[in-house]
Amino acid sequence: MKVLLAVLACLALAACGTTPSAPPANERAQVISSTPHDTGAFTEGLELDGTTLYEGTGLEGQSDVRVVDLATGQVTKKAGLPDPMFGEGITVVGDKLWQLTYKDGVAIQRDKNTLAEIKRANYEGEGWGLCHDGSRLVMSNGTDQLTFRDPDTFAQVGTVTVRAKGDPVAMINELECTPDGIYANVWQTDTIIRIDPESGNVTASVDLANLLTPEERGGADVLNGIAAVPGTDEFLVTGKNWPKVFRVKFVTTQ
Ligand SMILES: [Ca+2]
């Protein structure tokens, strides 16, 4: 009977196995500066390794991973994916870089300096965002689930469900691992959330609407791409086919 009551209580709360969480803090992006971005880049991954900016792009026949000059936005190195592979999230691990694919079920490990392919690993389901928290890879697949993976073998070592105030949050896209949590673009929104990796609870919600002018918005797709600037509390953010990369700070709104 006690078990039954516990199950009923659990169902009533719709949060079985989770602890209630505080509402996410509301934040917004304060723009510090902007640099040009290749409007031909369908951005799927963005990460700074020191001062080297890596970007992964998508779409069949147009996917690549590239090194981008921070000041000018010029592409200084690029490695394409064979058509019809569709590139997704990227992250640096030591002297290597992992690149996801959308529905191809393949992650590609590359030399981060030459971008040459080293090996491939297979995974179930779709690949969306990727980041490295120092010991594990964190991967999104468009649902409310994040998967933790071994940074060398890519083997799955755990999962967590992303929730805001107890409710699952789906469409988790590009990721950024930081000591404060995992930042994530939510697909088709101007929102980036911060996730506690252990509980999956959303601890902050950042409003990034109005970064682009209405004219710039006309030719641009969705917000997607977040890279922490090492040694600062600042981030680079951009979107698919956006004309700019913005350097921003997330500040609390009243
Ligand atoms: Ca990122």
mmCIF file of C-alpha atoms and ligand atoms in Angstrom:
data_model
loop_
_atom_site.group_PDB
_atom_site.id
_atom_site.type_symbol
_atom_site.label_atom_id
_atom_site.label_comp_id
_atom_site.label_asym_id
_atom_site.label_seq_id
_atom_site.Cartn_x
_atom_site.Cartn_y
_atom_site.Cartn_z
ATOM 1 C CA MET A 1 0.000 0.000 0.000
ATOM 2 C CA LYS A 2 2.805 2.357 0.846
ATOM 3 C CA VAL A 3 4.362 1.649 -2.530
ATOM 4 C CA LEU A 4 1.042 2.319 -4.289
ATOM 5 C CA LEU A 5 0.632 5.623 -2.459
ATOM 6 C CA ALA A 6 4.153 6.599 -3.381
ATOM 7 C CA VAL A 7 3.485 5.804 -7.043
ATOM 8 C CA LEU A 8 0.221 7.801 -7.019
ATOM 9 C CA ALA A 9 1.943 10.764 -5.387
ATOM 10 C CA CYS A 10 4.703 10.510 -7.912
ATOM 11 C CA LEU A 11 2.236 10.488 -10.841
ATOM 12 C CA ALA A 12 0.259 13.375 -9.348
ATOM 13 C CA LEU A 13 3.425 15.442 -9.206
ATOM 14 C CA ALA A 14 4.392 14.351 -12.745
ATOM 15 C CA ALA A 15 7.955 14.495 -11.592
ATOM 16 C CA CYS A 16 8.823 10.933 -10.603
ATOM 17 C CA GLY A 17 12.367 10.580 -9.457
ATOM 18 C CA THR A 18 13.052 14.295 -9.565
ATOM 19 C CA THR A 19 13.173 16.930 -6.909
ATOM 20 C CA PRO A 20 11.149 20.117 -7.336
ATOM 21 C CA SER A 21 13.296 22.943 -8.669
ATOM 22 C CA ALA A 22 13.189 26.684 -8.283
ATOM 23 C CA PRO A 23 11.996 28.717 -11.285
ATOM 24 C CA PRO A 24 14.834 29.570 -13.684
ATOM 25 C CA ALA A 25 16.487 32.974 -13.274
ATOM 26 C CA ASN A 26 15.489 35.379 -16.049
ATOM 27 C CA GLU A 27 18.429 36.828 -17.944
ATOM 28 C CA ARG A 28 19.076 38.717 -21.159
ATOM 29 C CA ALA A 29 22.050 39.193 -23.467
ATOM 30 C CA GLN A 30 23.972 42.445 -23.161
ATOM 31 C CA VAL A 31 25.879 42.988 -26.412
ATOM 32 C CA ILE A 32 29.540 43.938 -26.061
ATOM 33 C CA SER A 33 30.557 43.820 -29.725
ATOM 34 C CA SER A 34 29.911 42.011 -32.988
ATOM 35 C CA THR A 35 31.961 40.605 -35.853
ATOM 36 C CA PRO A 36 30.968 39.421 -39.327
ATOM 37 C CA HIS A 37 29.643 35.892 -39.806
ATOM 38 C CA ASP A 38 29.457 33.877 -43.028
ATOM 39 C CA THR A 39 25.787 34.042 -44.024
ATOM 40 C CA GLY A 40 26.369 30.799 -45.937
ATOM 41 C CA ALA A 41 27.087 28.992 -42.673
ATOM 42 C CA PHE A 42 24.146 26.918 -41.389
ATOM 43 C CA THR A 43 25.577 26.971 -37.870
ATOM 44 C CA GLU A 44 25.254 23.765 -35.866
ATOM 45 C CA GLY A 45 28.213 24.021 -33.494
ATOM 46 C CA LEU A 46 30.344 26.837 -32.091
ATOM 47 C CA GLU A 47 33.226 26.567 -29.658
ATOM 48 C CA LEU A 48 36.294 28.533 -28.631
ATOM 49 C CA ASP A 49 39.464 26.586 -27.857
ATOM 50 C CA GLY A 50 41.679 29.305 -26.360
ATOM 51 C CA THR A 51 41.461 31.968 -29.060
ATOM 52 C CA THR A 52 40.680 29.511 -31.864
ATOM 53 C CA LEU A 53 37.047 29.630 -32.950
ATOM 54 C CA TYR A 54 35.631 26.402 -34.382
ATOM 55 C CA GLU A 55 32.302 26.253 -36.193
ATOM 56 C CA GLY A 56 30.435 23.222 -37.508
ATOM 57 C CA THR A 57 27.854 23.688 -40.248
ATOM 58 C CA GLY A 58 24.998 21.577 -41.539
ATOM 59 C CA LEU A 59 22.795 20.748 -44.523
ATOM 60 C CA GLU A 60 23.414 17.942 -46.989
ATOM 61 C CA GLY A 61 26.211 18.766 -49.416
ATOM 62 C CA GLN A 62 27.140 21.943 -47.492
ATOM 63 C CA SER A 63 28.404 20.606 -44.159
ATOM 64 C CA ASP A 64 31.872 21.280 -42.840
ATOM 65 C CA VAL A 65 33.894 22.079 -39.759
ATOM 66 C CA ARG A 66 35.896 25.273 -39.953
ATOM 67 C CA VAL A 67 38.288 27.535 -38.116
ATOM 68 C CA VAL A 68 37.117 31.151 -38.111
ATOM 69 C CA ASP A 69 39.217 34.271 -37.531
ATOM 70 C CA LEU A 70 37.781 35.911 -34.407
ATOM 71 C CA ALA A 71 38.308 39.482 -35.576
ATOM 72 C CA THR A 72 37.270 39.278 -39.222
ATOM 73 C CA GLY A 73 34.952 36.272 -39.402
ATOM 74 C CA GLN A 74 37.044 34.909 -42.282
ATOM 75 C CA VAL A 75 37.237 31.128 -42.600
ATOM 76 C CA THR A 76 40.916 30.190 -42.302
ATOM 77 C CA LYS A 77 40.619 26.374 -42.460
ATOM 78 C CA LYS A 78 37.837 24.037 -43.459
ATOM 79 C CA ALA A 79 37.104 20.316 -43.813
ATOM 80 C CA GLY A 80 33.964 19.265 -45.652
ATOM 81 C CA LEU A 81 31.703 16.314 -44.945
ATOM 82 C CA PRO A 82 30.977 13.956 -47.836
ATOM 83 C CA ASP A 83 27.525 14.513 -49.354
ATOM 84 C CA PRO A 84 24.893 13.631 -48.117
ATOM 85 C CA MET A 85 26.183 13.713 -44.523
ATOM 86 C CA PHE A 86 24.631 16.513 -42.461
ATOM 87 C CA GLY A 87 26.996 18.044 -39.880
ATOM 88 C CA GLU A 88 25.861 18.973 -36.382
ATOM 89 C CA GLY A 89 27.487 19.881 -33.042
ATOM 90 C CA ILE A 90 31.221 20.007 -32.433
ATOM 91 C CA THR A 91 33.485 20.046 -29.394
ATOM 92 C CA VAL A 92 37.218 19.987 -28.690
ATOM 93 C CA VAL A 93 38.729 17.287 -26.460
ATOM 94 C CA GLY A 94 42.467 17.802 -25.934
ATOM 95 C CA ASP A 95 44.081 17.894 -29.372
ATOM 96 C CA LYS A 96 41.044 16.348 -31.052
ATOM 97 C CA LEU A 97 37.604 17.534 -32.132
ATOM 98 C CA TRP A 98 34.350 15.562 -32.318
ATOM 99 C CA GLN A 99 31.750 16.384 -34.955
ATOM 100 C CA LEU A 100 28.204 15.001 -34.849
ATOM 101 C CA THR A 101 25.950 14.231 -37.759
ATOM 102 C CA TYR A 102 22.178 14.749 -37.820
ATOM 103 C CA LYS A 103 20.636 11.435 -38.928
ATOM 104 C CA ASP A 104 23.728 9.582 -40.104
ATOM 105 C CA GLY A 105 24.378 7.987 -36.682
ATOM 106 C CA VAL A 106 28.076 8.791 -36.927
ATOM 107 C CA ALA A 107 30.374 10.986 -34.848
ATOM 108 C CA ILE A 108 33.676 11.914 -36.479
ATOM 109 C CA GLN A 109 36.816 12.475 -34.438
ATOM 110 C CA ARG A 110 39.301 14.870 -36.050
ATOM 111 C CA ASP A 111 42.741 16.308 -35.404
ATOM 112 C CA LYS A 112 41.857 19.792 -34.161
ATOM 113 C CA ASN A 113 44.851 21.362 -35.905
ATOM 114 C CA THR A 114 44.534 19.796 -39.364
ATOM 115 C CA LEU A 115 40.800 18.914 -39.109
ATOM 116 C CA ALA A 116 41.747 15.562 -40.675
ATOM 117 C CA GLU A 117 39.511 12.634 -39.745
ATOM 118 C CA ILE A 118 40.983 10.191 -37.195
ATOM 119 C CA LYS A 119 38.132 7.775 -36.522
ATOM 120 C CA ARG A 120 34.367 7.372 -36.383
ATOM 121 C CA ALA A 121 31.948 6.206 -33.701
ATOM 122 C CA ASN A 122 28.324 5.153 -34.056
ATOM 123 C CA TYR A 123 25.369 6.188 -31.912
ATOM 124 C CA GLU A 124 21.625 5.613 -31.813
ATOM 125 C CA GLY A 125 19.195 8.354 -32.806
ATOM 126 C CA GLU A 126 19.814 11.890 -34.001
ATOM 127 C CA GLY A 127 22.797 14.119 -33.287
ATOM 128 C CA TRP A 128 22.198 17.795 -32.455
ATOM 129 C CA GLY A 129 24.497 19.581 -29.948
ATOM 130 C CA LEU A 130 27.762 18.583 -28.289
ATOM 131 C CA CYS A 131 30.096 19.905 -25.581
ATOM 132 C CA HIS A 132 32.852 18.604 -23.295
ATOM 133 C CA ASP A 133 32.690 19.279 -19.556
ATOM 134 C CA GLY A 134 36.276 18.251 -18.885
ATOM 135 C CA SER A 135 35.522 14.607 -18.184
ATOM 136 C CA ARG A 136 32.455 13.730 -20.275
ATOM 137 C CA LEU A 137 30.897 14.627 -23.580
ATOM 138 C CA VAL A 138 27.357 15.985 -23.349
ATOM 139 C CA MET A 139 25.136 15.428 -26.385
ATOM 140 C CA SER A 140 21.627 16.568 -27.322
ATOM 141 C CA ASN A 141 19.345 14.878 -29.852
ATOM 142 C CA GLY A 142 16.434 17.296 -30.221
ATOM 143 C CA THR A 143 14.436 15.802 -27.362
ATOM 144 C CA ASP A 144 14.462 16.609 -23.627
ATOM 145 C CA GLN A 145 17.284 14.090 -23.081
ATOM 146 C CA LEU A 146 20.980 14.849 -22.736
ATOM 147 C CA THR A 147 23.380 11.933 -23.126
ATOM 148 C CA PHE A 148 26.749 11.735 -21.394
ATOM 149 C CA ARG A 149 29.493 9.962 -23.324
ATOM 150 C CA ASP A 150 33.070 8.823 -22.962
ATOM 151 C CA PRO A 151 35.238 11.510 -24.616
ATOM 152 C CA ASP A 152 37.456 8.944 -26.369
ATOM 153 C CA THR A 153 35.190 6.007 -27.261
ATOM 154 C CA PHE A 154 31.922 7.994 -27.516
ATOM 155 C CA ALA A 155 30.214 5.217 -25.512
ATOM 156 C CA GLN A 156 27.100 6.321 -23.611
ATOM 157 C CA VAL A 157 27.719 6.556 -19.859
ATOM 158 C CA GLY A 158 24.513 8.264 -18.675
ATOM 159 C CA THR A 159 21.507 10.428 -19.454
ATOM 160 C CA VAL A 160 19.537 13.222 -17.814
ATOM 161 C CA THR A 161 16.133 14.752 -18.603
ATOM 162 C CA VAL A 162 16.006 18.528 -18.959
ATOM 163 C CA ARG A 163 13.177 20.076 -16.933
ATOM 164 C CA ALA A 164 12.015 23.576 -16.084
ATOM 165 C CA LYS A 165 9.876 23.723 -12.945
ATOM 166 C CA GLY A 166 9.286 19.971 -13.358
ATOM 167 C CA ASP A 167 8.189 20.098 -16.991
ATOM 168 C CA PRO A 168 10.353 18.475 -19.697
ATOM 169 C CA VAL A 169 12.034 20.903 -22.117
ATOM 170 C CA ALA A 170 12.433 19.446 -25.608
ATOM 171 C CA MET A 171 14.255 20.653 -28.717
ATOM 172 C CA ILE A 172 17.574 21.067 -26.896
ATOM 173 C CA ASN A 173 20.074 22.053 -29.576
ATOM 174 C CA GLU A 174 23.601 23.559 -29.572
ATOM 175 C CA LEU A 175 25.380 23.150 -26.242
ATOM 176 C CA GLU A 176 28.139 24.822 -24.256
ATOM 177 C CA CYS A 177 29.679 23.222 -21.174
ATOM 178 C CA THR A 178 30.761 25.690 -18.469
ATOM 179 C CA PRO A 179 31.577 25.401 -14.757
ATOM 180 C CA ASP A 180 28.181 27.039 -14.087
ATOM 181 C CA GLY A 181 26.250 24.413 -16.027
ATOM 182 C CA ILE A 182 25.365 23.467 -19.572
ATOM 183 C CA TYR A 183 24.083 26.285 -21.758
ATOM 184 C CA ALA A 184 21.749 25.181 -24.546
ATOM 185 C CA ASN A 185 19.954 26.735 -27.466
ATOM 186 C CA VAL A 186 16.299 25.734 -27.618
ATOM 187 C CA TRP A 187 15.521 25.120 -31.284
ATOM 188 C CA GLN A 188 13.291 27.663 -33.024
ATOM 189 C CA THR A 189 13.426 30.074 -30.109
ATOM 190 C CA ASP A 190 15.507 33.093 -29.135
ATOM 191 C CA THR A 191 16.137 31.457 -25.771
ATOM 192 C CA ILE A 192 19.265 29.903 -24.328
ATOM 193 C CA ILE A 193 18.827 27.946 -21.117
ATOM 194 C CA ARG A 194 21.324 26.928 -18.456
ATOM 195 C CA ILE A 195 20.991 23.333 -17.235
ATOM 196 C CA ASP A 196 22.300 21.737 -14.055
ATOM 197 C CA PRO A 197 23.964 18.610 -15.496
ATOM 198 C CA GLU A 198 23.282 16.437 -12.467
ATOM 199 C CA SER A 199 19.544 17.096 -11.977
ATOM 200 C CA GLY A 200 18.675 18.304 -15.488
ATOM 201 C CA ASN A 201 16.945 21.310 -13.921
ATOM 202 C CA VAL A 202 16.939 24.558 -15.896
ATOM 203 C CA THR A 203 18.576 27.178 -13.665
ATOM 204 C CA ALA A 204 18.443 30.194 -16.001
ATOM 205 C CA SER A 205 16.596 31.288 -19.118
ATOM 206 C CA VAL A 206 18.308 33.892 -21.300
ATOM 207 C CA ASP A 207 16.327 36.053 -23.732
ATOM 208 C CA LEU A 208 18.333 36.753 -26.913
ATOM 209 C CA ALA A 209 15.551 38.289 -29.000
ATOM 210 C CA ASN A 210 16.310 41.492 -30.877
ATOM 211 C CA LEU A 211 20.012 40.821 -31.492
ATOM 212 C CA LEU A 212 19.404 41.196 -35.220
ATOM 213 C CA THR A 213 17.737 44.163 -36.885
ATOM 214 C CA PRO A 214 14.517 43.374 -38.802
ATOM 215 C CA GLU A 215 16.531 43.666 -42.031
ATOM 216 C CA GLU A 216 19.195 41.240 -40.794
ATOM 217 C CA ARG A 217 16.522 38.873 -39.525
ATOM 218 C CA GLY A 218 15.034 38.667 -43.012
ATOM 219 C CA GLY A 219 17.754 36.448 -44.439
ATOM 220 C CA ALA A 220 18.605 34.622 -41.244
ATOM 221 C CA ASP A 221 17.472 31.297 -39.797
ATOM 222 C CA VAL A 222 17.224 30.490 -36.082
ATOM 223 C CA LEU A 223 19.539 31.379 -33.211
ATOM 224 C CA ASN A 224 22.004 28.515 -32.817
ATOM 225 C CA GLY A 225 25.589 28.660 -31.626
ATOM 226 C CA ILE A 226 27.058 29.484 -28.242
ATOM 227 C CA ALA A 227 30.723 29.508 -27.269
ATOM 228 C CA ALA A 228 32.065 30.529 -23.860
ATOM 229 C CA VAL A 229 34.990 32.968 -24.006
ATOM 230 C CA PRO A 230 37.680 31.352 -21.814
ATOM 231 C CA GLY A 231 38.666 33.330 -18.732
ATOM 232 C CA THR A 232 35.624 35.612 -18.903
ATOM 233 C CA ASP A 233 31.888 35.506 -18.184
ATOM 234 C CA GLU A 234 31.236 36.348 -21.827
ATOM 235 C CA PHE A 235 29.939 34.270 -24.734
ATOM 236 C CA LEU A 236 29.926 34.351 -28.511
ATOM 237 C CA VAL A 237 26.480 33.691 -29.972
ATOM 238 C CA THR A 238 25.215 33.473 -33.525
ATOM 239 C CA GLY A 239 22.640 31.679 -35.641
ATOM 240 C CA LYS A 240 22.126 29.779 -38.842
ATOM 241 C CA ASN A 241 22.961 32.080 -41.767
ATOM 242 C CA TRP A 242 23.257 35.056 -39.406
ATOM 243 C CA PRO A 243 25.379 37.995 -40.655
ATOM 244 C CA LYS A 244 27.020 38.520 -37.264
ATOM 245 C CA VAL A 245 28.588 36.806 -34.286
ATOM 246 C CA PHE A 246 27.775 38.700 -31.095
ATOM 247 C CA ARG A 247 30.014 38.873 -28.050
ATOM 248 C CA VAL A 248 27.605 39.068 -25.117
ATOM 249 C CA LYS A 249 27.285 38.908 -21.378
ATOM 250 C CA PHE A 250 24.220 37.398 -19.726
ATOM 251 C CA VAL A 251 22.727 39.773 -17.156
ATOM 252 C CA THR A 252 19.804 39.362 -14.809
ATOM 253 C CA THR A 253 16.567 41.079 -15.758
ATOM 254 C CA GLN A 254 14.348 42.676 -13.138
HETATM 255 CA CA CA B 1 29.043 25.343 -28.223
#
